[in-house]
GROMACS .gro file of C-alpha atoms in nm:
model
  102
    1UNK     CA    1  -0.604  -1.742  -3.722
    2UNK     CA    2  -0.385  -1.520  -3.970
    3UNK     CA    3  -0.173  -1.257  -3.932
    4UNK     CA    4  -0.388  -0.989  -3.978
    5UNK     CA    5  -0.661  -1.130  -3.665
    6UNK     CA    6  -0.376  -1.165  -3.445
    7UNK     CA    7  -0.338  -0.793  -3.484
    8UNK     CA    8  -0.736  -0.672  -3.512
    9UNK     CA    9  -0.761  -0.925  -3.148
   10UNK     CA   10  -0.499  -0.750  -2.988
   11UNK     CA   11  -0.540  -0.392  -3.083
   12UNK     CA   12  -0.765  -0.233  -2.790
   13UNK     CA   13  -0.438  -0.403  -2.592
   14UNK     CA   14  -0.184  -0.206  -2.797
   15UNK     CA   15  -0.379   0.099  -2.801
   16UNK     CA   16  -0.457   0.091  -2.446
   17UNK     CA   17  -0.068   0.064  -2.365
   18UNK     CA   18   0.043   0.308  -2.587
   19UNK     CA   19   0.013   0.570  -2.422
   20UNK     CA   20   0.276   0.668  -2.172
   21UNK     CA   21  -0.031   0.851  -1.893
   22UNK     CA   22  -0.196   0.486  -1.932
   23UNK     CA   23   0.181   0.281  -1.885
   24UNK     CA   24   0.217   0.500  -1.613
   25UNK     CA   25  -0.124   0.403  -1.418
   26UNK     CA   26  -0.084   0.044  -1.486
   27UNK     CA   27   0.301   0.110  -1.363
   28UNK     CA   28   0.119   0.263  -1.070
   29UNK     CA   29  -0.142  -0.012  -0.986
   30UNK     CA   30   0.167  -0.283  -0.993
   31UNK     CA   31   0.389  -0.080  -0.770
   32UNK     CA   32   0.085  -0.078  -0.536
   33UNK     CA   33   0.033  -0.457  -0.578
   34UNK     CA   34  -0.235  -0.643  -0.791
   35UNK     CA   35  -0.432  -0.721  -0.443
   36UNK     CA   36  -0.485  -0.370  -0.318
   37UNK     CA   37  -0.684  -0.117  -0.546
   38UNK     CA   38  -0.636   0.190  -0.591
   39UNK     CA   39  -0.903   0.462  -0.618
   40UNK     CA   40  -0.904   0.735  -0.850
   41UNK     CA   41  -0.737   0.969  -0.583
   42UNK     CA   42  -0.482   0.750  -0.506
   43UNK     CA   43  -0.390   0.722  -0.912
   44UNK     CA   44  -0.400   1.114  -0.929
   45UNK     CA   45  -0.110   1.164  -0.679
   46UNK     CA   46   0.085   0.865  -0.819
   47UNK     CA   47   0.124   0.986  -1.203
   48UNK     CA   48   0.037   1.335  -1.116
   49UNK     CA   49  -0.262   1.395  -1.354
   50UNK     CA   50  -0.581   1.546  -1.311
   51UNK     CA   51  -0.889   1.385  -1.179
   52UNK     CA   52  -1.041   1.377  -1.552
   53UNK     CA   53  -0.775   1.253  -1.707
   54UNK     CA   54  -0.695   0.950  -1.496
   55UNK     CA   55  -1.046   0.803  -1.510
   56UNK     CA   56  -1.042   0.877  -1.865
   57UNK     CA   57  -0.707   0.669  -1.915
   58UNK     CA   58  -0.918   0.427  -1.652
   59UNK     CA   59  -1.185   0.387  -1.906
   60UNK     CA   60  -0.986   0.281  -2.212
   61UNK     CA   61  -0.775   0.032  -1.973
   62UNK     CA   62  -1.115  -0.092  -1.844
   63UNK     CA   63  -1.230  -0.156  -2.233
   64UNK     CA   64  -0.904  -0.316  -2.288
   65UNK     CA   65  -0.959  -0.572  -1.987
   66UNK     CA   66  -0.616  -0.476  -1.808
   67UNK     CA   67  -0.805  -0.282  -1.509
   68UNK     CA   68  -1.099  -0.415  -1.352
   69UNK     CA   69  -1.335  -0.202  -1.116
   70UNK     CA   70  -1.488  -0.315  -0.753
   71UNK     CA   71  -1.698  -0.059  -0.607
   72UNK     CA   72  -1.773  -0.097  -0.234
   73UNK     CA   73  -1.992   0.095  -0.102
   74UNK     CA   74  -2.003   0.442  -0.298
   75UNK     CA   75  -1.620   0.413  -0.365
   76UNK     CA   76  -1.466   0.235  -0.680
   77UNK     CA   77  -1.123   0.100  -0.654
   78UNK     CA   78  -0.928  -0.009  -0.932
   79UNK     CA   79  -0.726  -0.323  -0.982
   80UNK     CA   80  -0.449  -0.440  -1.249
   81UNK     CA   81  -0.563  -0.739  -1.434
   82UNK     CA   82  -0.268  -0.727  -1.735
   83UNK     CA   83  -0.299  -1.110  -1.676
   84UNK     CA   84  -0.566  -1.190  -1.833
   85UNK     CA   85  -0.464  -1.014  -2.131
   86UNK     CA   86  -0.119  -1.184  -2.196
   87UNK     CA   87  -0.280  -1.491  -2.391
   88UNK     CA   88  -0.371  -1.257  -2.672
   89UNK     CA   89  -0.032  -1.093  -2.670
   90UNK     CA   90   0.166  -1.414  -2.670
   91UNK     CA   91  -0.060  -1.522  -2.966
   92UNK     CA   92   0.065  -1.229  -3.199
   93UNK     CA   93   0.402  -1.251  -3.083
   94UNK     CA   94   0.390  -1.601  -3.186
   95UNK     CA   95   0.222  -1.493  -3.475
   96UNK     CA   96   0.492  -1.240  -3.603
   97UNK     CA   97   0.756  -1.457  -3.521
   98UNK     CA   98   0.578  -1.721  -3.738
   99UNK     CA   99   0.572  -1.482  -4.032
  100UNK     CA  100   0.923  -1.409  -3.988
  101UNK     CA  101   1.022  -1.756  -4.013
  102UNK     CA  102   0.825  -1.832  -4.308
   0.00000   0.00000   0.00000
């Protein structure tokens, strides 16, 4: 895979966590612990943004495959799953540190 994949594979990642409202949520979600969700309420009080705006940030995470969503019942609570996304980040920092050695 070259250089140039590494980056297109990993981008919604790098987006996604380039954004200080979305570091903050994910911040948020870890704090909590990665067992316990957190619904959009919860979010709202712990980076102090509006109800809009967090499940907008929600969304793009969501996308990205670092939050997933369980609803139960009518509520919807919101997980960290940053895990599952750390294979593709290893591979482009393996692949930049490739390039820099070549």
């Amino acid at each position: 895979m070259t250089l140039l994949t590494q980056f297109q594979s990993a981008q919604p990642i790098l987006v996604a966590l380039g954004d200080p409202s979305r570091q903050a949520i994910i911040s948020a979600m870890l704090e909590n612990g990665c067992d316990t969700g957190m619904r959009v309420g919860d979010l709202t009080q712990a980076v102090a943004l509006s109800r809009p705006a967090v499940s907008h940030h929600l969304k793009i995470l969501r996308d990205a495959q670092l939050v997933r969503m369980e609803k139960v019942g009518t509520k919807h609570y919101y997980y960290p799953s940053v895990f599952t996304q750390l294979d593709a980040m290893q591979h482009l920092l393996d692949a930049l540190k490739e390039a820099q050695h070549a």
